[in-house]
Structures are given as structure tokens and as C-alpha cells.
Tab-separated table of C-alpha atoms in Angstrom:
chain	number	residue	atom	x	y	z
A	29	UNK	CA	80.067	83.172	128.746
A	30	UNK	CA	80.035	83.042	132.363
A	31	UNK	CA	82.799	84.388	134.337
A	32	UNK	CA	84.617	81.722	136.020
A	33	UNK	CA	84.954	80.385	132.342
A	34	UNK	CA	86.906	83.535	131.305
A	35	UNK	CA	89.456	83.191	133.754
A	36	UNK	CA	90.195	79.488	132.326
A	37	UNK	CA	92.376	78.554	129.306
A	38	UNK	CA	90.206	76.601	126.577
A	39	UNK	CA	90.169	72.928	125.768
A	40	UNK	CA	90.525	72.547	122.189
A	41	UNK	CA	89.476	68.539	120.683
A	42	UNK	CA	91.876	68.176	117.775
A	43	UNK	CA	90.952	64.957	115.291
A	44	UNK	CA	93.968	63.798	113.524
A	45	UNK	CA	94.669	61.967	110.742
A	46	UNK	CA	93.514	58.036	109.838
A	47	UNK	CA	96.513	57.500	107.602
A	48	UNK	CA	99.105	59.974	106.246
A	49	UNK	CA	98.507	61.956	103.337
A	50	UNK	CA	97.977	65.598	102.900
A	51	UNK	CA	96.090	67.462	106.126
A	52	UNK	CA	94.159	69.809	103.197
A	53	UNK	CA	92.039	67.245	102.122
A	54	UNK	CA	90.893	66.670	106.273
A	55	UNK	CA	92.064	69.537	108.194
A	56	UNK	CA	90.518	73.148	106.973
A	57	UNK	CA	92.778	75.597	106.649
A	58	UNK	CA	91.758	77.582	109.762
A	59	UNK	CA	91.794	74.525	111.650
A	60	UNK	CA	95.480	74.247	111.434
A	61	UNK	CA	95.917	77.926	111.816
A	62	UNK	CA	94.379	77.546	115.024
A	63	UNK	CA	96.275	74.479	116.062
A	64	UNK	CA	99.662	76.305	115.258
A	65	UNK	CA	98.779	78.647	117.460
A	66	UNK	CA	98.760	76.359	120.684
A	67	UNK	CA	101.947	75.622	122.602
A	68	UNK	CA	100.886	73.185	124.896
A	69	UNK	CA	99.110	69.614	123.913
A	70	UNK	CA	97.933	66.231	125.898
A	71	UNK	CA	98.836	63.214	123.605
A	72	UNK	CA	98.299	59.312	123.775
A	73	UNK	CA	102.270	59.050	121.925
A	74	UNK	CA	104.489	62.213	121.691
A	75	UNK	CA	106.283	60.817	118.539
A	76	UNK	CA	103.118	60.555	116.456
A	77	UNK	CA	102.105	63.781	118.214
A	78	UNK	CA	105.096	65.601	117.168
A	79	UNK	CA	104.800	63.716	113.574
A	80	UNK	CA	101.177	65.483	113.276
A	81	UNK	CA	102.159	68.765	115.063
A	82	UNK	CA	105.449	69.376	112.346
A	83	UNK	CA	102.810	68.425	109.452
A	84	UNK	CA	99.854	71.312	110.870
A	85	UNK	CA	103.290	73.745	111.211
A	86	UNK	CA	106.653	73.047	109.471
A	87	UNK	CA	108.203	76.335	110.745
A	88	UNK	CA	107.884	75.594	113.839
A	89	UNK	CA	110.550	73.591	116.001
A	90	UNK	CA	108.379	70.999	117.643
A	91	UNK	CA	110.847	70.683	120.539
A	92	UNK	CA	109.470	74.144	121.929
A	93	UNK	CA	106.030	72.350	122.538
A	94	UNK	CA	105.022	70.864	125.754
A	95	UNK	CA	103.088	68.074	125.385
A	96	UNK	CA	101.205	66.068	128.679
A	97	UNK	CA	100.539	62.425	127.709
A	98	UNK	CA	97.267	60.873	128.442
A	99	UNK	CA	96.649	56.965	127.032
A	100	UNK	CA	94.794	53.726	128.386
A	101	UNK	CA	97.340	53.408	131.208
A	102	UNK	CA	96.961	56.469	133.107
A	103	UNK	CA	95.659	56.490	136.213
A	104	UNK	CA	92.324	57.910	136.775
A	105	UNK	CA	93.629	59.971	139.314
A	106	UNK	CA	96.109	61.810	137.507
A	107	UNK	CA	93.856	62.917	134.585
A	108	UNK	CA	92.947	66.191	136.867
A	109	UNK	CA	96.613	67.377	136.975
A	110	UNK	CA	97.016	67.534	133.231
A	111	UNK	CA	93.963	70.422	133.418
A	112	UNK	CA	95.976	72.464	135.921
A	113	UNK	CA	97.549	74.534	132.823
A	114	UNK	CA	93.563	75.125	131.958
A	115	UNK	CA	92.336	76.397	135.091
A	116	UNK	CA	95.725	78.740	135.009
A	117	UNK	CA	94.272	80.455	131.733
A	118	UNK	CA	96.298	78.459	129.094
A	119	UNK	CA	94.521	77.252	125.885
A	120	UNK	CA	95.722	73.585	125.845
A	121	UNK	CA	94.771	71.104	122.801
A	122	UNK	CA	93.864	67.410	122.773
A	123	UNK	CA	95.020	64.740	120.555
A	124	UNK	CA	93.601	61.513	119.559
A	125	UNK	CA	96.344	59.311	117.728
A	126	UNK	CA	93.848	58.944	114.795
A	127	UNK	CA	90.670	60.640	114.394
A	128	UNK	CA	88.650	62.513	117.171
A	129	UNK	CA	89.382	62.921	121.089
A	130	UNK	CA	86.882	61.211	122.854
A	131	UNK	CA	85.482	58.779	120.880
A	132	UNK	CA	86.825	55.730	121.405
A	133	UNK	CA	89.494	57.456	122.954
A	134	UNK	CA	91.037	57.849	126.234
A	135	UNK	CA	90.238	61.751	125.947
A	136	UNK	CA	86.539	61.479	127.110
A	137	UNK	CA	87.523	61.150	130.602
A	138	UNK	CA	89.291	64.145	130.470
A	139	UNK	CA	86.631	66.253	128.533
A	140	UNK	CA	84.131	65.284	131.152
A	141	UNK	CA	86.012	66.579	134.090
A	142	UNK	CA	87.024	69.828	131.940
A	143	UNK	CA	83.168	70.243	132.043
A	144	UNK	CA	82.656	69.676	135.909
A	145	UNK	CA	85.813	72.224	136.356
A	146	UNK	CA	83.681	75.002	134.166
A	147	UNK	CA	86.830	74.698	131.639
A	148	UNK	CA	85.581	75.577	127.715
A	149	UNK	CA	85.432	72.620	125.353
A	150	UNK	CA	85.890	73.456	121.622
A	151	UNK	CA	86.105	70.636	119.147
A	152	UNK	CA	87.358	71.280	115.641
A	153	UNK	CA	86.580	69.684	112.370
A	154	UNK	CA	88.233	66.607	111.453
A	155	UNK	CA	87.986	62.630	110.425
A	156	UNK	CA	86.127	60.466	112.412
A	157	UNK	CA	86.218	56.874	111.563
A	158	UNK	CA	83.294	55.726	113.100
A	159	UNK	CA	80.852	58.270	111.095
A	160	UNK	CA	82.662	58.485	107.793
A	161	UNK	CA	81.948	54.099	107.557
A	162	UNK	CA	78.489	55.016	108.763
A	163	UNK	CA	78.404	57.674	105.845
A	164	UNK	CA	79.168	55.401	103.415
A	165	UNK	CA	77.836	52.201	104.421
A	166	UNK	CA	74.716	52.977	103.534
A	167	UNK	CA	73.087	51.516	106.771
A	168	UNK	CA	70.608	53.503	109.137
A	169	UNK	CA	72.528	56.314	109.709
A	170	UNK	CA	69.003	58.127	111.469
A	171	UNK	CA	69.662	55.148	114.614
A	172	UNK	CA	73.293	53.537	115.236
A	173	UNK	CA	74.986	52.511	117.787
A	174	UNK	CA	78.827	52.151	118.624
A	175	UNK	CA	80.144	49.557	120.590
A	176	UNK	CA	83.760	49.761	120.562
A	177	UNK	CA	85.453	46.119	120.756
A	178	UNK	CA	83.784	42.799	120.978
A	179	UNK	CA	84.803	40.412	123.197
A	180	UNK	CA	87.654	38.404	122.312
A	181	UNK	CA	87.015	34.702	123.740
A	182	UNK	CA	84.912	32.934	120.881
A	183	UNK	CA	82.146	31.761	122.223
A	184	UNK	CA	81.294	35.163	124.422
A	185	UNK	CA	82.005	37.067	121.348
A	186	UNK	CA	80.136	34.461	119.295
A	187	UNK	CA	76.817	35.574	121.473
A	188	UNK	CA	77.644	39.265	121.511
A	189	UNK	CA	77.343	38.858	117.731
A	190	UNK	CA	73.601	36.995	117.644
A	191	UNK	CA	72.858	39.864	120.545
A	192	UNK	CA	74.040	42.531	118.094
A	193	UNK	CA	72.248	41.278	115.506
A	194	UNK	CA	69.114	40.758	116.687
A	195	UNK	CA	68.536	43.660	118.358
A	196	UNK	CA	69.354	45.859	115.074
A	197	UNK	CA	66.609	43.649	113.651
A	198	UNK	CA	64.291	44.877	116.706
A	199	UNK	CA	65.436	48.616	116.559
A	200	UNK	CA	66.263	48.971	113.066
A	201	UNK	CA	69.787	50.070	114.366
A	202	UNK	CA	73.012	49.780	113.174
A	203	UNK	CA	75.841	47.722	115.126
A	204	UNK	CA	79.205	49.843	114.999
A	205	UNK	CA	81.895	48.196	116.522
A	206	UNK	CA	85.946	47.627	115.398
A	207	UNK	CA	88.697	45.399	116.367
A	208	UNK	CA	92.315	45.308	116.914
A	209	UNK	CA	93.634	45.512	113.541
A	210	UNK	CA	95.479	42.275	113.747
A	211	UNK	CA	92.136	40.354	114.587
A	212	UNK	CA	90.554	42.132	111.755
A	213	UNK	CA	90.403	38.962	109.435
A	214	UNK	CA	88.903	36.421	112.417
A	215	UNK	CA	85.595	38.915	113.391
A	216	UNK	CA	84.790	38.982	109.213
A	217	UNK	CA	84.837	35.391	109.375
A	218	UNK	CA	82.722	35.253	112.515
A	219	UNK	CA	80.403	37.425	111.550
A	220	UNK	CA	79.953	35.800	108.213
A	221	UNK	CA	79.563	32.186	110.189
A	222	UNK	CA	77.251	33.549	112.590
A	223	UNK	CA	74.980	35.647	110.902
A	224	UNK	CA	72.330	35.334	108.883
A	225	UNK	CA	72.261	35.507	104.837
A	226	UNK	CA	70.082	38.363	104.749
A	227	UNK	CA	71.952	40.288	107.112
A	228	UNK	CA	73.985	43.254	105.430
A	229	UNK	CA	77.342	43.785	106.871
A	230	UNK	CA	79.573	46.902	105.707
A	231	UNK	CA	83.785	46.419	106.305
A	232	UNK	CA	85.115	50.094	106.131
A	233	UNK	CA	88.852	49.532	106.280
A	234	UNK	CA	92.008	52.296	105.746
A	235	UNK	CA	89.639	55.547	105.476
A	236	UNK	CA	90.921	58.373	103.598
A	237	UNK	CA	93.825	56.517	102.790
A	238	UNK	CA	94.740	55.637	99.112
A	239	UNK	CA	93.816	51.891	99.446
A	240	UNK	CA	90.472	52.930	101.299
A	241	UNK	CA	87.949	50.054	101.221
A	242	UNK	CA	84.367	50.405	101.938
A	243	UNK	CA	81.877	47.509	100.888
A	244	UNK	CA	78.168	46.734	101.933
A	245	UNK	CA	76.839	43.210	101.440
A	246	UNK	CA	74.345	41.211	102.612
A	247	UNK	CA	76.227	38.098	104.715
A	248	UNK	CA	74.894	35.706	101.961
A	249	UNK	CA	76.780	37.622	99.565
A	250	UNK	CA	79.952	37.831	101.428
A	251	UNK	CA	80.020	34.255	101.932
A	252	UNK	CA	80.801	34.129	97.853
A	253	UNK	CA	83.818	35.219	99.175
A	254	UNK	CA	86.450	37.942	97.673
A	255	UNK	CA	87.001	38.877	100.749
A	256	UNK	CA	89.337	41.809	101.677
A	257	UNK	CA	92.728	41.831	103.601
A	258	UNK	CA	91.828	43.218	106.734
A	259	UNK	CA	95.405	42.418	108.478
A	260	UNK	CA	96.340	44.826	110.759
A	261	UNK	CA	94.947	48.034	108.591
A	262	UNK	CA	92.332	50.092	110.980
A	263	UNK	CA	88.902	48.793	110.236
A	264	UNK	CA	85.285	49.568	111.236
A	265	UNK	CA	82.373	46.838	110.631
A	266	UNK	CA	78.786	47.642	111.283
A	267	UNK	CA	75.812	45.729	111.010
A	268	UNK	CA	72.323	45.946	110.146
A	269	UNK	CA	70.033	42.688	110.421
A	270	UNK	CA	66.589	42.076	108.476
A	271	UNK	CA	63.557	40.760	109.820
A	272	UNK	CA	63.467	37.037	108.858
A	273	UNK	CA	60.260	35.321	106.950
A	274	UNK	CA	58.465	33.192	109.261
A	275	UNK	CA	58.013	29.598	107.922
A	276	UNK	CA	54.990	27.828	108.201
């Protein structure tokens, strides 16, 4: 490791949980061992923070920690104070407020200046929404790609959809994207009015969560209906279209 990284404190990525339940079945042991052992954190909401930290470390009086918050609102400018603890040889940890730092997450901006400051990053195991949907969609996992959020006017988003689809049809790549939960139940219905029958469409909602719903169908099929409530539980959709049979 080279020098000037010695003399730095190290970055650790900390994914947290999707839902409550117990951290065993997400967090490896070691994981939280390691975690316990930090004293200083950068969080999008201290409470859930806190909420998190108590769970990895009952024993420990929360108050004690010091925790930096980072979220959508801060000001690009005042990301590079939060590493001054770094640079000054303190480990420091990162939290996403569910699943991992950086992806989709206000963390990456963050990571990528640790990097240009020669600051170690270390992530640690832990849910990720985005790939566990992939996992069990059943889609190309081999080529995907994320896209966050859609755009919310309808007839922009309408056209991001036919856009999305057709080039997973060209790639043979699957469309990852989410949206906020409480516009969960419109984007099914758009996608199911806007693509075609043969495409296959998987709804991951509530990972590791006891009501966890994952389903992969073809858009002809969901338009049977049975459709799931998607109201304001976290959700992932992703999309993978099928070349269509030319007519003559």
C-alpha cells in the first residue's frame, strides 16, 4: 500500500438493511464486528442511522457516535470537508439508508473524491437491491443496465419506456430502473400499456422482507392482471424485450 495511504484513516462502504428484520441473515458476523468498531459515520438520516448502528451493537450508547450527514441536498462543495477526519488518520464508515453506498446513492460522490485524495475505500458485504431483483428475475444478468428513475411527465417517460425497450431488444440487455415508492403502481401500468406482449417484465418489490415479492412475466401475461400492490413499498422493475416476428 503506498505511503501517503498509510497516513490516512480508511473509508469503509457499509450496505444496510432493505427492511427490518434480523442483520444475521444480511450482515456476516465479522461485518458487524467491524462496524462496531468505528466511532465516526456519514449518514443520509441520523435517526435511521442510529436505528441501524444500536441493531450492529446494542452495548453500545449510540449517543457517543459522531455521525456527518451527507443526502441529495448537500452541496457539492461541502462533500470534501466530511473527508477531513480521513485524511487525519480516522477510519470513518458510510451509510446508505437502505442497501449499498454509492449506488443509487448520494455516497458515490464522496467515494470518488476519497479516491482522488489517495484515501482507502473498503466496501463490505451487504444487500443490494438492484442485484438481488437481477438475481432473481431471471433476466440477462451477463449485460444489464441501471437507470435509476424514469422521468415523471407521461409522455417523456412514455418514450423513455419504448427507448428502454428497444434497445434491450438490440443489446440483449436488461433495463433496471425503480421509482418513488408511491408512483410504484402508475410505472406497472405504463409499462404494461406501452410495451409489447412478448416483452418480459420482472417487479421485485420489499426484498428480504417477509412479504418479499419477485415475479417475471412476459407483458402479455401481466396484462391478465393479478397484479401486486406496489404502494409505497421499495420496488425495482427491469426489463428485457424480445425480438418481434416480422409480418409479411
Amino acid at each position: 500500500m503506498p505511503a501517503d495511504v498509510m497516513l490516512h484513516g480508511t473509508l469503509y462502504l457499509i450496505p444496510t438493511p432493505l427492511g427490518e428484520g434480523d442483520l444475521g441473515w444480511i450482515l456476516p458476523a465479522e461485518v458487524r464486528q467491524r462496524i462496531s468498531r468505528l466511532e465516526r459515520f456519514i449518514v443520509e438520516h441520523p435517526k435511521t442511522a442510529r436505528h441501524f448502528l444500536k441493531q450492529v451493537n446494542p452495548l453500545r450508547a449510540v449517543q457517543t457516535l459522531k455521525l456527518e450527514v451527507l443526502d441529495e441536498h448537500t452541496p457539492a462543495g461541502e462533500i470534501e470537508a466530511l473527508l477531513a477526519p480521513l485524511l487525519a488518520g480516522e477510519n470513518v464508515g458510510l451509510l446508505s439508508e437502505a442497501g449499498c453506498p454509492a449506488i443509487a446513492d448520494p455516497g458515490g460522490a464522496l467515494v470518488r473524491l476519497a479516491h482522488r485524495k489517495k484515501i482507502r475505500v473498503v466496501p463490505f458485504v451487504g444487500p443490494s437491491s438492484i442485484l438481488l431483483a437481477l438475481m432473481a428475475s431471471g433476466l440477462n444478468g451477463q449485460r444489464f443496465r441501471f437507470h435509476g428513475y424514469l422521468p415523471v411527465a407521461l409522455d417523456i417517460r412514455n418514450k423513455e419506456i419504448a427507448r428502454l425497450e428497444q434497445t434491450s431488444i438490440t443489446a440483449d440487455e436488461t433495463q433496471i430502473f425503480i421509482e418513488t415508492p408511491y408512483r410504484n403502481q402508475k410505472l406497472l401500468e405504463a409499462l404494461v400499456q406501452q410495451c409489447h406482449t412478448k416483452t418480459d417484465l420482472c417487479v421485485a418489490c420489499n426484498l428480504t422482507r417477509a412479504d418479499e415479492y419477485v415475479s417475471t412475466k412476459s407483458i402479455g401475461e401481466w396484462r391478465t392482471g393479478n397484479w401486486p400492490d406496489l404502494q409505497k413499498k421499495p420496488t425495482v422493475f427491469l426489463l428485457h424485450g424480445q425480438k418481434q416476428s416480422k409480418k409479411f
